[in-house]
């Protein structure tokens, strides 16, 4: 049993992070960065990671972190979702989760300090639970001695990364980003541009192999999926808030459009779904924090539910803003692209439902 | 003596010396009935969150309980209203037999012409000295045929704006002029009643809250009804989804690829609703009242309907059969023991009873999201 409410400490952390994000990364600034071709905001990330300590929240103090937990990390993810801030939080968090399961401490310490950016070199769409731990973690990269050769496509947070954590040949490796070729791709979600990576006999340091590598891999993927659910909650919450404010002030037929039941009911139903998204996202973060045996179910459940809620909220945000919501000058499209991209990240809701069915012993036909 | 005579004699004995009732009275007097109620009224002024401590100890000892399913209207609606708006004398008189189940309560709110627009009700209460004479027709009253008391909303001032002309009473269901008739529903049986009131005399001492304050008092009742419908924490796969999941696991023949994705979609929705109900429980326990009760009620209505419809189709031929169309007076609803057809049909009421889903959406939109009201009459 996990508690589903926010603690006072978590609310304090939220207030701190929100203040920074509203001040430094309003949507106009995000849009300007996209238009300028430099989406990632290194200065903002420095404040969040190095000054506030967001990157090392789940890392014990003895290993260089803040000694908080994944619940707190999820609160930060919610706030980042609300602001669609282009910072490498999700990539770093997966790296942290992997390293927590490995022996390494130096890299973990530097990540926690906000000194370095790292990410897991895996396509963002890779479904949670995919790849057998002891098998070929990444069939597209091969290990020869202490070098890696091959390609990984559509990787999250690779562009600002200093270090890549690469699954290959049954092991997890650490590769300096400078030793790989990283090419930006044109991404559906412009606030989180993806990149293709190729390795050509890139020097690599083995972090873990065999079963421990599998555990680190699972830890990283699970943490990523749980934080993504929190991010989706933040996206949905912000879309609802923006839309509610708009339908109160937009008048047609001599009345605020928010007084029409067709509009009110749509938003009320969205609010109901968001209250549920909050409960499942909190449950997942709580499970991850305590290592609850329900964590796999909780993570797939959170993804299956929150992904759809975020997409629906962003779509409703566009729809209920009418024409203005379809313009480049309005932030709705930033949320729509993030929400839809997030619904594919870590596997689609349908894949999560499939995975849940297996975990719950609800077999398919035949 | 024949066996049936002996049974009748035993029942007669039990009604005179009911060990459960004596125990429940003593439990109430010890403040262990509902610990969040005041001392002297069955409680100890403790946080509501501590009640499970009492319940667990008593359940482990095999102590009798007050059959909460039978007395839900009393526990969930009448009691909070009496506590909040009743006089000291009314609280002392009504709460104890309400809680022990000795006096059953029902609710006389809805009328044929006043459903969602409850405040437009036309049942009249006219003052005659120390009494009121009440006439009108009420409908959808569960347990009216067994109830000793009703909470009643009636119009005392037809000239006032509709929300201001109402007054809240406790009505003695054994009083002359109260006529209870079964209302047969589409499931075939009659859980509910129509109640006709013909010059029913209610002492002014049984008025709850001020004259013309009925709407404010009724809001307490309705808020508590929605909490009661969705609030209690339950384990995973409890209720309708559990029944369907069990059928799926036990019967390979029902499985198709399309049905499995539908099953999983419903499973996810049910689990999300369950967790959000649990979160609501935590909020209430932490003293953070919220409008989430409406969200939980709305979600459960929709889910019960979808899952019961899915469950019925899943069973194919078995879904074509029904258990019993006889006009009966069923005891408290136990969904699990009935056929899938009954569950499907009964679930249709979930989005109507206790506030329609449309009204709940209005409440959420206006009270939570702060959206403007519709133009209303």
XYZ file of C-alpha atoms in Angstrom:
743
model
C 0.000 0.000 0.000
C 1.411 3.340 -1.010
C 0.075 6.697 0.105
C -1.382 8.529 -2.866
C -1.339 12.086 -1.538
C 1.529 14.540 -1.853
C 3.623 15.234 1.232
C 4.476 18.740 2.372
C 8.075 18.221 1.236
C 6.841 17.221 -2.191
C 4.645 20.308 -2.415
C 7.590 22.495 -1.396
C 9.726 20.911 -4.103
C 6.931 21.447 -6.608
C 6.665 25.123 -5.700
C 10.418 25.610 -6.106
C 10.542 23.883 -9.485
C 7.416 25.622 -10.745
C 8.796 29.013 -9.819
C 11.949 28.376 -11.827
C 10.040 26.994 -14.807
C 7.441 29.761 -14.955
C 10.136 32.402 -14.634
C 12.695 30.921 -16.985
C 10.776 28.746 -19.400
C 7.336 30.133 -20.222
C 5.881 28.644 -23.396
C 6.866 31.691 -25.422
C 10.492 30.974 -24.539
C 10.088 27.292 -25.448
C 8.596 28.248 -28.801
C 11.373 30.781 -29.412
C 14.029 28.133 -28.701
C 12.359 25.745 -31.147
C 12.171 28.434 -33.808
C 15.817 29.280 -33.140
C 16.835 25.654 -33.701
C 18.277 25.243 -30.177
C 15.488 23.584 -28.172
C 17.576 22.343 -25.225
C 18.035 24.895 -22.477
C 21.377 24.124 -20.826
C 21.146 27.055 -18.421
C 17.756 25.952 -17.165
C 19.001 22.390 -16.747
C 21.969 23.648 -14.731
C 19.608 25.447 -12.348
C 17.339 22.435 -11.986
C 20.043 19.779 -11.725
C 23.023 21.498 -10.107
C 21.305 24.129 -7.952
C 18.018 22.492 -6.956
C 19.361 18.932 -7.148
C 16.583 17.481 -9.320
C 18.853 15.000 -11.126
C 19.976 13.234 -7.949
C 16.659 13.091 -6.058
C 16.445 9.285 -6.001
C 20.164 8.838 -5.288
C 21.092 8.132 -1.645
C 23.185 10.793 0.045
C 26.012 8.272 0.451
C 26.231 7.927 -3.315
C 26.214 11.648 -4.020
C 22.506 12.375 -4.324
C 19.735 14.162 -2.465
C 18.561 11.029 -0.678
C 14.923 11.697 -1.512
C 13.168 9.182 -3.772
C 11.243 8.465 -6.942
C 8.092 10.061 -5.531
C 9.898 13.404 -5.398
C 11.431 12.742 -8.812
C 7.907 12.200 -10.158
C 6.781 15.576 -8.797
C 9.582 17.205 -10.823
C 8.458 15.238 -13.897
C 4.904 16.553 -13.419
C 6.180 20.116 -13.376
C 8.356 19.547 -16.439
C 5.322 18.118 -18.226
C 3.282 21.185 -17.284
C 5.887 23.440 -18.853
C 7.089 21.159 -21.701
C 10.520 22.489 -20.735
C 13.247 21.167 -23.042
C 15.651 19.696 -20.479
C 17.224 16.206 -20.468
C 15.456 15.066 -17.291
C 13.998 11.787 -18.525
C 17.272 10.654 -20.112
C 19.260 11.477 -16.988
C 16.699 9.813 -14.727
C 16.940 6.555 -16.670
C 20.733 6.737 -16.514
C 20.535 7.333 -12.761
C 18.213 4.359 -12.309
C 20.579 2.131 -14.303
C 23.639 3.308 -12.388
C 21.919 2.856 -9.022
C 21.678 -0.826 -9.942
C 25.383 -0.953 -10.951
C 28.538 -0.675 -8.834
C 29.678 2.560 -10.422
C 29.554 5.609 -8.189
C 31.683 8.292 -9.869
C 29.382 8.715 -12.866
C 26.359 8.574 -10.594
C 27.862 11.286 -8.393
C 28.561 13.565 -11.351
C 25.080 12.998 -12.775
C 23.534 13.794 -9.401
C 25.589 16.979 -9.193
C 24.288 18.084 -12.572
C 27.854 18.023 -13.915
C 27.045 15.650 -16.702
C 24.109 14.745 -18.908
C 23.586 11.066 -19.702
C 20.946 9.033 -21.446
C 20.077 5.460 -22.229
C 20.847 4.681 -25.889
C 17.616 2.981 -26.890
C 14.819 4.028 -29.268
C 12.272 6.064 -27.308
C 9.461 3.869 -28.633
C 10.995 0.678 -27.158
C 8.171 -0.890 -25.130
C 8.609 -1.215 -21.398
C 9.386 -4.850 -20.665
C 10.909 -5.431 -24.102
C 14.246 -7.207 -24.616
C 15.132 -10.201 -22.494
C 17.576 -9.066 -19.808
C 20.250 -11.659 -20.518
C 19.856 -11.642 -24.292
C 20.952 -9.171 -26.897
C 19.765 -5.974 -25.210
C 20.326 -4.014 -28.350
C 20.393 -6.070 -31.526
C 21.638 -3.091 -33.521
C 24.892 -2.585 -31.598
C 27.627 -5.207 -31.308
C 30.453 -5.358 -28.812
C 33.992 -6.255 -29.934
C 36.274 -6.399 -26.921
C 35.932 -2.961 -25.385
C 34.511 -1.213 -28.418
C 30.966 -0.842 -29.768
C 29.838 -0.705 -33.380
C 26.337 -0.147 -34.724
C 23.431 2.293 -34.668
C 20.580 3.243 -32.366
C 17.769 5.394 -33.720
C 15.326 7.895 -32.168
C 17.120 8.303 -28.847
C 15.834 10.635 -26.174
C 18.134 13.358 -24.806
C 21.144 12.173 -26.833
C 21.775 15.664 -28.277
C 22.789 17.309 -24.984
C 24.316 14.094 -23.570
C 27.940 13.821 -22.400
C 27.662 10.119 -21.681
C 25.661 7.350 -23.344
C 24.610 4.212 -21.503
C 24.445 1.564 -24.180
C 22.967 -1.926 -23.986
C 24.899 -4.280 -26.257
C 25.824 -7.964 -26.269
C 24.236 -8.747 -22.907
C 26.054 -5.932 -21.127
C 25.521 -2.282 -20.301
C 28.291 0.035 -21.466
C 29.303 3.583 -20.867
C 30.428 5.519 -23.951
C 31.517 9.141 -24.177
C 29.136 11.013 -26.451
C 32.168 12.527 -28.139
C 33.130 9.031 -29.348
C 29.787 8.513 -31.125
C 28.206 10.237 -34.088
C 24.941 11.830 -32.910
C 22.594 13.201 -35.557
C 19.472 15.184 -34.775
C 16.295 13.928 -36.451
C 13.200 15.967 -37.253
C 11.010 14.990 -34.318
C 7.225 15.056 -33.922
C 7.803 16.524 -30.456
C 9.942 19.565 -31.042
C 10.349 20.234 -27.340
C 12.195 16.943 -27.008
C 14.204 16.389 -30.179
C 15.434 12.858 -30.756
C 18.694 11.791 -32.349
C 20.162 8.818 -34.210
C 23.442 7.498 -32.834
C 26.104 5.525 -34.617
C 29.139 3.884 -33.071
C 32.188 2.952 -35.119
C 34.484 0.963 -32.842
C 33.702 3.458 -30.098
C 35.694 2.843 -26.882
C 33.340 1.617 -24.153
C 33.510 0.872 -20.439
C 31.480 -2.087 -19.231
C 29.098 -1.094 -16.382
C 27.448 -4.453 -15.827
C 26.995 -7.766 -17.550
C 24.615 -10.725 -17.417
C 21.891 -10.682 -14.784
C 23.063 -7.444 -13.113
C 22.931 -5.728 -16.530
C 19.421 -7.030 -16.962
C 18.438 -5.644 -13.571
C 19.953 -2.250 -14.348
C 18.183 -2.213 -17.704
C 14.815 -3.055 -16.121
C 15.347 -0.474 -13.379
C 16.109 2.230 -15.926
C 13.169 1.398 -18.156
C 10.714 1.101 -15.265
C 11.821 4.385 -13.710
C 11.547 6.050 -17.111
C 8.013 4.774 -17.655
C 6.885 5.837 -14.174
C 8.330 9.334 -14.574
C 6.811 9.571 -18.027
C 3.388 8.881 -16.493
C 3.968 11.756 -14.055
C 4.984 13.952 -16.974
C 1.776 12.974 -18.801
C -0.207 13.919 -15.711
C 1.479 17.335 -15.726
C 0.720 17.824 -19.418
C -2.941 16.928 -18.919
C -3.268 19.130 -15.859
C -1.810 22.136 -17.635
C -3.928 21.615 -20.762
C -7.079 21.457 -18.647
C -6.101 24.564 -16.689
C -5.352 26.558 -19.862
C -8.552 25.435 -21.540
C -10.749 26.180 -18.526
C -9.304 29.695 -18.335
C -9.950 30.209 -22.042
C -13.568 28.990 -22.133
C -14.375 31.316 -19.234
C -13.306 34.395 -21.116
C -14.122 33.498 -24.730
C -17.626 34.728 -25.602
C -19.856 33.529 -28.452
C -23.630 33.922 -28.762
C -23.340 36.530 -26.028
C -22.171 34.055 -23.368
C -18.888 32.555 -22.230
C -18.481 29.317 -24.202
C -17.694 27.632 -20.878
C -21.366 27.945 -19.930
C -22.438 25.539 -22.679
C -22.944 21.984 -21.472
C -21.200 20.479 -24.487
C -18.059 22.293 -23.346
C -18.588 21.897 -19.599
C -19.194 18.182 -19.738
C -16.186 17.536 -21.920
C -13.992 19.363 -19.418
C -15.649 17.725 -16.406
C -14.982 14.293 -17.903
C -11.389 15.259 -18.558
C -11.048 16.367 -14.944
C -12.365 12.982 -13.779
C -9.748 11.230 -15.909
C -7.030 13.484 -14.543
C -7.981 12.696 -10.935
C -7.559 9.029 -11.885
C -4.288 9.709 -13.685
C -2.998 11.377 -10.524
C -3.908 8.325 -8.445
C -2.272 5.801 -10.795
C 0.823 7.968 -11.321
C 1.215 8.399 -7.551
C 0.726 4.690 -7.001
C 3.436 3.878 -9.546
C 5.895 6.387 -8.076
C 5.195 5.059 -4.589
C 5.783 1.457 -5.714
C 9.053 2.405 -7.376
C 10.235 4.215 -4.237
C 9.640 1.287 -1.921
C 10.499 -1.476 -4.398
C 6.944 -2.796 -4.067
C 6.278 -6.129 -5.832
C 3.355 -4.392 -7.585
C 5.800 -2.099 -9.446
C 5.590 -3.820 -12.879
C 1.782 -3.744 -12.835
C 1.763 -0.190 -11.494
C 4.164 1.033 -14.201
C 2.243 -0.524 -17.097
C -1.046 0.646 -15.610
C 0.272 4.189 -15.253
C 1.422 4.205 -18.863
C -1.754 2.596 -20.197
C -3.895 5.192 -18.446
C -1.873 8.420 -18.304
C -0.763 8.303 -21.955
C -4.355 8.401 -23.173
C -5.361 11.082 -20.680
C -2.535 13.385 -21.775
C -3.384 12.932 -25.448
C -7.045 13.553 -24.819
C -6.296 16.669 -22.745
C -4.035 18.089 -25.452
C -6.541 17.306 -28.194
C -9.363 18.889 -26.194
C -7.127 21.891 -25.579
C -6.747 22.401 -29.329
C -10.440 21.769 -30.013
C -11.876 24.007 -27.298
C -9.555 26.860 -28.261
C -11.070 26.707 -31.731
C -9.121 28.441 -34.494
C -6.531 30.013 -32.226
C -5.654 26.541 -30.913
C -4.595 25.487 -34.387
C -2.082 28.283 -34.804
C 1.680 28.147 -34.367
C 1.518 31.191 -32.074
C -0.562 29.350 -29.464
C 1.159 26.827 -27.120
C -1.483 24.108 -27.598
C 0.544 22.431 -30.342
C 3.585 22.085 -28.088
C 1.471 20.029 -25.659
C -0.245 18.064 -28.408
C 3.064 16.991 -29.933
C 4.575 16.153 -26.553
C 1.482 14.189 -25.486
C 1.254 12.151 -28.683
C 4.978 11.471 -28.739
C 4.812 10.433 -25.061
C 2.004 7.990 -25.904
C 4.391 6.157 -28.240
C 7.369 6.422 -25.894
C 7.973 3.271 -23.835
C 5.272 1.503 -25.873
C 1.726 2.502 -26.774
C -1.223 2.066 -24.379
C -2.268 -1.039 -26.337
C 1.152 -2.616 -25.721
C 0.920 -1.797 -22.018
C -2.505 -3.431 -21.887
C -0.974 -6.516 -23.508
C 1.847 -6.568 -20.981
C -0.624 -6.128 -18.118
C -2.711 -9.036 -19.392
C 0.353 -11.269 -19.172
C 1.225 -10.045 -15.661
C -2.371 -10.569 -14.501
C -2.776 -14.011 -16.086
C -5.487 -12.928 -18.477
C -4.410 -14.895 -21.549
C -5.388 -14.275 -25.143
C -7.120 -16.800 -27.393
C -5.382 -20.032 -28.413
C -44.611 -29.357 17.127
C -43.785 -29.122 13.444
C -40.474 -27.800 12.204
C -41.972 -24.620 10.726
C -43.788 -23.878 13.995
C -40.580 -24.364 15.899
C -38.770 -22.017 13.547
C -41.480 -19.395 13.972
C -41.253 -19.730 17.747
C -37.472 -19.333 17.607
C -37.776 -16.233 15.470
C -40.258 -14.775 17.924
C -37.836 -15.445 20.756
C -34.998 -13.828 18.821
C -36.984 -10.682 18.145
C -37.576 -10.282 21.879
C -34.006 -11.086 22.936
C -31.751 -10.071 20.060
C -28.181 -10.441 21.333
C -26.840 -8.435 18.398
C -28.959 -5.393 19.223
C -27.892 -5.359 22.868
C -24.280 -5.555 21.771
C -24.698 -2.821 19.162
C -26.381 -0.496 21.677
C -23.509 -1.057 24.070
C -21.001 -0.441 21.293
C -22.731 2.835 20.446
C -22.741 3.916 24.091
C -19.029 3.082 24.329
C -18.277 5.548 21.527
C -17.081 2.783 19.216
C -19.882 3.037 16.635
C -18.358 5.789 14.491
C -15.347 7.206 16.239
C -15.430 10.499 14.300
C -18.845 11.334 15.809
C -19.020 13.307 19.069
C -18.831 11.672 22.482
C -22.286 10.669 23.657
C -23.449 10.145 20.084
C -21.644 6.913 19.352
C -18.225 8.460 18.801
C -15.068 9.681 20.508
C -14.310 12.857 18.489
C -11.467 11.018 16.770
C -10.341 11.205 13.124
C -12.466 9.122 10.790
C -9.314 7.346 9.639
C -9.169 5.504 12.977
C -12.478 3.673 12.512
C -10.857 0.630 10.843
C -8.904 0.027 14.063
C -12.194 -0.598 15.879
C -13.739 -2.543 13.004
C -10.774 -4.880 12.695
C -10.659 -5.767 16.374
C -14.406 -6.422 16.464
C -14.423 -8.383 13.212
C -11.555 -10.556 14.455
C -13.588 -11.355 17.566
C -16.594 -12.308 15.443
C -18.738 -9.523 16.930
C -22.079 -8.837 15.202
C -22.223 -5.756 12.990
C -25.085 -3.445 12.093
C -25.423 -4.813 8.547
C -24.328 -1.539 6.952
C -25.618 -2.551 3.515
C -29.176 -2.725 4.930
C -28.997 0.701 6.548
C -26.998 2.673 3.987
C -29.549 5.489 3.694
C -29.478 5.992 7.443
C -25.705 5.768 7.790
C -24.727 7.592 4.657
C -27.381 10.292 4.381
C -29.686 10.732 7.364
C -27.026 10.487 10.067
C -24.604 13.125 8.699
C -27.568 15.442 8.121
C -28.957 14.965 11.629
C -25.497 15.431 13.097
C -24.855 18.633 11.186
C -28.291 20.272 11.256
C -30.299 18.517 13.987
C -30.916 19.749 17.516
C -29.271 18.019 20.496
C -32.594 16.414 21.295
C -32.965 15.104 17.707
C -29.445 13.697 17.687
C -30.021 11.883 20.962
C -33.388 10.539 19.812
C -32.483 9.330 16.328
C -28.811 8.501 15.948
C -28.596 5.496 18.268
C -31.460 3.375 16.827
C -30.383 4.511 13.355
C -26.882 3.178 13.875
C -27.927 -0.082 15.549
C -30.367 -0.732 12.695
C -33.410 -0.833 14.996
C -34.944 2.051 13.072
C -34.474 2.027 9.341
C -34.376 5.325 7.440
C -35.367 6.138 3.893
C -35.232 9.278 1.796
C -38.225 11.231 0.455
C -36.656 13.696 -1.971
C -37.375 12.922 -5.639
C -40.823 13.394 -7.115
C -42.330 12.459 -10.465
C -41.900 16.075 -11.575
C -38.668 16.815 -9.694
C -35.694 14.594 -10.496
C -32.479 16.326 -11.456
C -34.226 19.637 -10.797
C -34.911 18.576 -7.242
C -35.489 22.112 -5.993
C -38.660 22.353 -8.091
C -40.428 19.754 -5.911
C -44.082 20.403 -5.084
C -44.843 18.291 -1.989
C -46.405 20.845 0.361
C -45.996 21.214 4.108
C -48.522 23.581 5.688
C -48.193 24.776 9.259
C -51.025 23.863 11.667
C -50.131 25.016 15.176
C -47.278 22.876 16.438
C -47.541 20.529 13.461
C -47.128 20.511 9.729
C -49.537 18.791 7.338
C -47.685 17.285 4.409
C -49.218 16.210 1.090
C -47.579 15.113 -2.135
C -45.970 12.227 -3.995
C -42.421 10.962 -3.663
C -40.685 8.372 -5.791
C -37.539 6.185 -6.014
C -37.604 5.533 -2.289
C -35.615 2.429 -1.455
C -36.527 0.636 1.818
C -39.621 2.837 2.304
C -41.662 -0.318 2.966
C -39.422 -1.264 5.886
C -38.426 2.156 7.135
C -39.503 3.689 10.401
C -38.317 7.174 9.464
C -37.741 9.217 6.335
C -35.773 12.336 5.658
C -38.214 14.500 3.759
C -37.865 17.622 1.697
C -41.088 19.625 1.283
C -42.158 23.075 0.134
C -43.210 25.365 2.960
C -43.292 28.635 1.029
C -44.579 28.407 -2.544
C -44.127 32.168 -2.998
C -40.380 32.130 -2.308
C -37.742 31.416 -5.009
C -37.621 27.642 -5.472
C -34.455 27.009 -3.450
C -35.626 29.219 -0.565
C -39.101 27.752 -0.062
C -38.029 24.289 1.104
C -37.843 22.806 4.602
C -36.289 19.540 5.770
C -38.214 17.144 8.050
C -37.985 13.721 9.575
C -41.194 11.912 8.691
C -42.561 9.023 10.763
C -43.335 6.383 8.121
C -45.935 4.776 10.417
C -47.975 8.003 10.610
C -51.498 8.018 9.125
C -51.578 9.240 5.529
C -48.287 7.588 4.483
C -48.992 5.115 1.673
C -46.064 3.069 0.327
C -46.447 1.237 -2.987
C -43.809 -0.875 -4.718
C -42.313 0.517 -7.915
C -41.438 -2.312 -10.246
C -38.240 -1.660 -12.145
C -36.898 -2.979 -15.445
C -35.062 -5.804 -13.673
C -38.501 -7.215 -12.772
C -38.405 -6.662 -9.022
C -39.120 -3.690 -6.784
C -36.207 -2.245 -4.804
C -37.900 1.138 -4.819
C -41.254 2.605 -3.874
C -43.634 5.372 -4.623
C -44.714 7.113 -1.441
C -47.992 9.022 -1.329
C -48.373 11.537 1.490
C -51.921 12.628 2.311
C -52.139 15.233 5.073
C -49.421 13.486 7.043
C -48.998 15.215 10.398
C -45.349 15.981 11.289
C -44.626 17.697 14.622
C -42.533 20.841 14.277
C -40.101 19.171 16.686
C -39.219 16.830 13.795
C -38.158 19.676 11.520
C -34.381 19.492 10.767
C -32.824 22.923 10.269
C -34.650 26.222 9.865
C -37.854 26.904 7.946
C -36.833 27.680 4.380
C -33.356 26.174 4.982
C -34.250 22.801 3.442
C -32.050 23.163 0.382
C -28.902 23.877 2.412
C -29.679 20.908 4.673
C -30.334 18.630 1.684
C -26.984 19.533 0.179
C -25.265 17.980 3.185
C -27.293 14.837 2.563
C -26.497 14.668 -1.135
C -22.767 15.342 -0.704
C -22.641 12.475 1.761
C -24.590 10.205 -0.565
C -22.000 10.606 -3.282
C -19.170 9.928 -0.860
C -20.995 6.865 0.446
C -21.522 5.478 -3.055
C -17.862 5.594 -4.046
C -15.745 5.929 -0.915
C -14.784 2.640 0.736
C -11.348 1.171 -0.081
C -11.560 -2.144 -1.911
C -8.970 -4.645 -3.168
C -7.899 -4.971 -6.795
C -10.412 -6.731 -9.067
C -13.167 -6.073 -6.561
C -16.680 -5.808 -7.959
C -17.771 -6.041 -11.547
C -14.304 -6.256 -13.145
C -13.405 -9.151 -10.846
C -16.436 -11.125 -11.972
C -15.507 -10.636 -15.628
C -11.793 -11.365 -15.078
C -12.688 -14.574 -13.269
C -14.905 -15.685 -16.133
C -12.073 -14.917 -18.555
C -9.568 -16.975 -16.577
C -11.911 -19.918 -16.092
C -13.333 -20.178 -19.598
C -10.854 -20.362 -22.472
C -13.768 -20.636 -24.911
C -14.835 -16.996 -24.378
C -11.447 -15.566 -25.371
C -11.029 -13.655 -28.608
C -8.342 -11.140 -29.532
C -10.810 -8.280 -29.784
C -12.445 -9.124 -26.488
C -9.087 -9.243 -24.754
C -8.156 -5.685 -25.626
C -11.613 -4.600 -24.500
C -11.164 -6.563 -21.269
C -7.801 -4.916 -20.641
C -9.138 -1.460 -21.464
C -11.851 -2.013 -18.861
C -9.381 -3.512 -16.397
C -7.165 -0.434 -16.653
C -10.157 1.879 -16.280
C -11.438 -0.055 -13.265
C -8.042 -0.063 -11.566
C -7.588 3.655 -12.216
C -11.033 4.318 -10.751
C -10.242 2.108 -7.765
C -6.998 3.922 -7.034
C -8.663 7.304 -7.382
C -11.363 6.197 -4.921
C -8.577 5.167 -2.548
C -6.936 8.544 -2.987
C -10.278 10.186 -2.205
C -10.444 8.097 0.965
C -6.973 9.310 1.950
C -8.029 12.898 1.289
C -11.125 12.566 3.454
C -9.109 10.892 6.198
C -6.613 13.755 6.042
C -9.493 16.207 6.403
C -9.197 17.514 2.844
C -12.773 17.563 1.609
C -12.945 17.684 -2.163
C -15.303 17.349 -5.051
C -13.577 14.091 -5.993
C -16.607 12.251 -4.593
C -18.540 13.334 -7.667
C -15.707 12.125 -9.897
C -15.639 8.731 -8.232
C -19.415 8.305 -8.480
C -19.385 9.374 -12.126
C -16.563 6.976 -13.002
C -18.084 3.978 -11.221
C -21.440 4.434 -12.949
C -19.823 4.470 -16.373
C -17.567 1.533 -15.553
C -20.292 -0.654 -14.086
C -22.329 -0.134 -17.211
C -19.501 -0.844 -19.618
C -18.168 -3.852 -17.730
C -21.578 -5.428 -17.161
C -22.418 -5.021 -20.851
C -19.100 -6.563 -21.831
C -19.548 -9.381 -19.313
C -22.974 -10.239 -20.672
C -21.770 -10.476 -24.273
C -18.726 -12.447 -23.215
C -20.871 -15.329 -21.973
C -22.720 -15.803 -25.248
C -25.566 -18.285 -24.847
C -25.570 -17.980 -21.070
C -26.083 -14.265 -21.483
C -29.399 -14.962 -23.178
C -30.877 -16.329 -19.951
C -32.178 -14.443 -16.926
C -32.638 -15.658 -13.375
C -36.072 -14.428 -12.320
C -38.593 -11.932 -13.655
C -40.959 -12.388 -10.705
C -42.076 -9.202 -9.046
C -40.281 -9.421 -5.706
C -38.938 -7.305 -2.880
C -35.212 -8.081 -3.050
C -33.075 -7.623 0.058
C -29.994 -5.385 -0.233
C -28.498 -5.672 -3.713
C -25.854 -8.360 -4.052
C -24.662 -8.138 -7.611
C -22.283 -11.056 -7.484
C -25.023 -13.575 -6.745
C -27.211 -12.570 -9.674
C -26.938 -13.377 -13.380
C -24.938 -11.257 -15.829
C -28.245 -10.125 -17.329
C -29.361 -8.723 -13.988
C -26.030 -6.937 -13.514
C -26.289 -5.392 -16.959
C -29.842 -4.200 -16.411
C -29.380 -2.980 -12.842
C -26.260 -1.006 -13.821
C -28.406 1.220 -16.058
C -29.609 2.931 -12.877
C -26.078 3.741 -11.719
C -25.890 6.853 -13.863
C -29.364 7.990 -12.747
C -29.580 7.290 -9.000
C -27.822 9.605 -6.566
C -27.379 12.333 -9.179
C -27.376 11.647 -12.909
C -24.025 11.599 -14.667
C -25.062 14.769 -16.495
C -25.783 16.588 -13.238
C -22.476 15.365 -11.791
C -20.693 16.821 -14.808
C -22.418 20.136 -14.147
C -21.368 20.003 -10.504
C -17.746 19.274 -11.417
C -17.710 21.929 -14.132
C -19.223 24.606 -11.909
C -17.861 23.839 -8.431
C -14.436 22.449 -9.293
C -13.538 24.097 -12.572
C -15.459 27.299 -11.818
C -17.222 27.388 -15.185
C -20.270 29.647 -15.521
C -23.733 28.258 -14.764
C -26.175 27.440 -17.503
C -29.048 29.860 -17.781
C -31.592 28.307 -15.379
C -35.189 28.996 -14.496
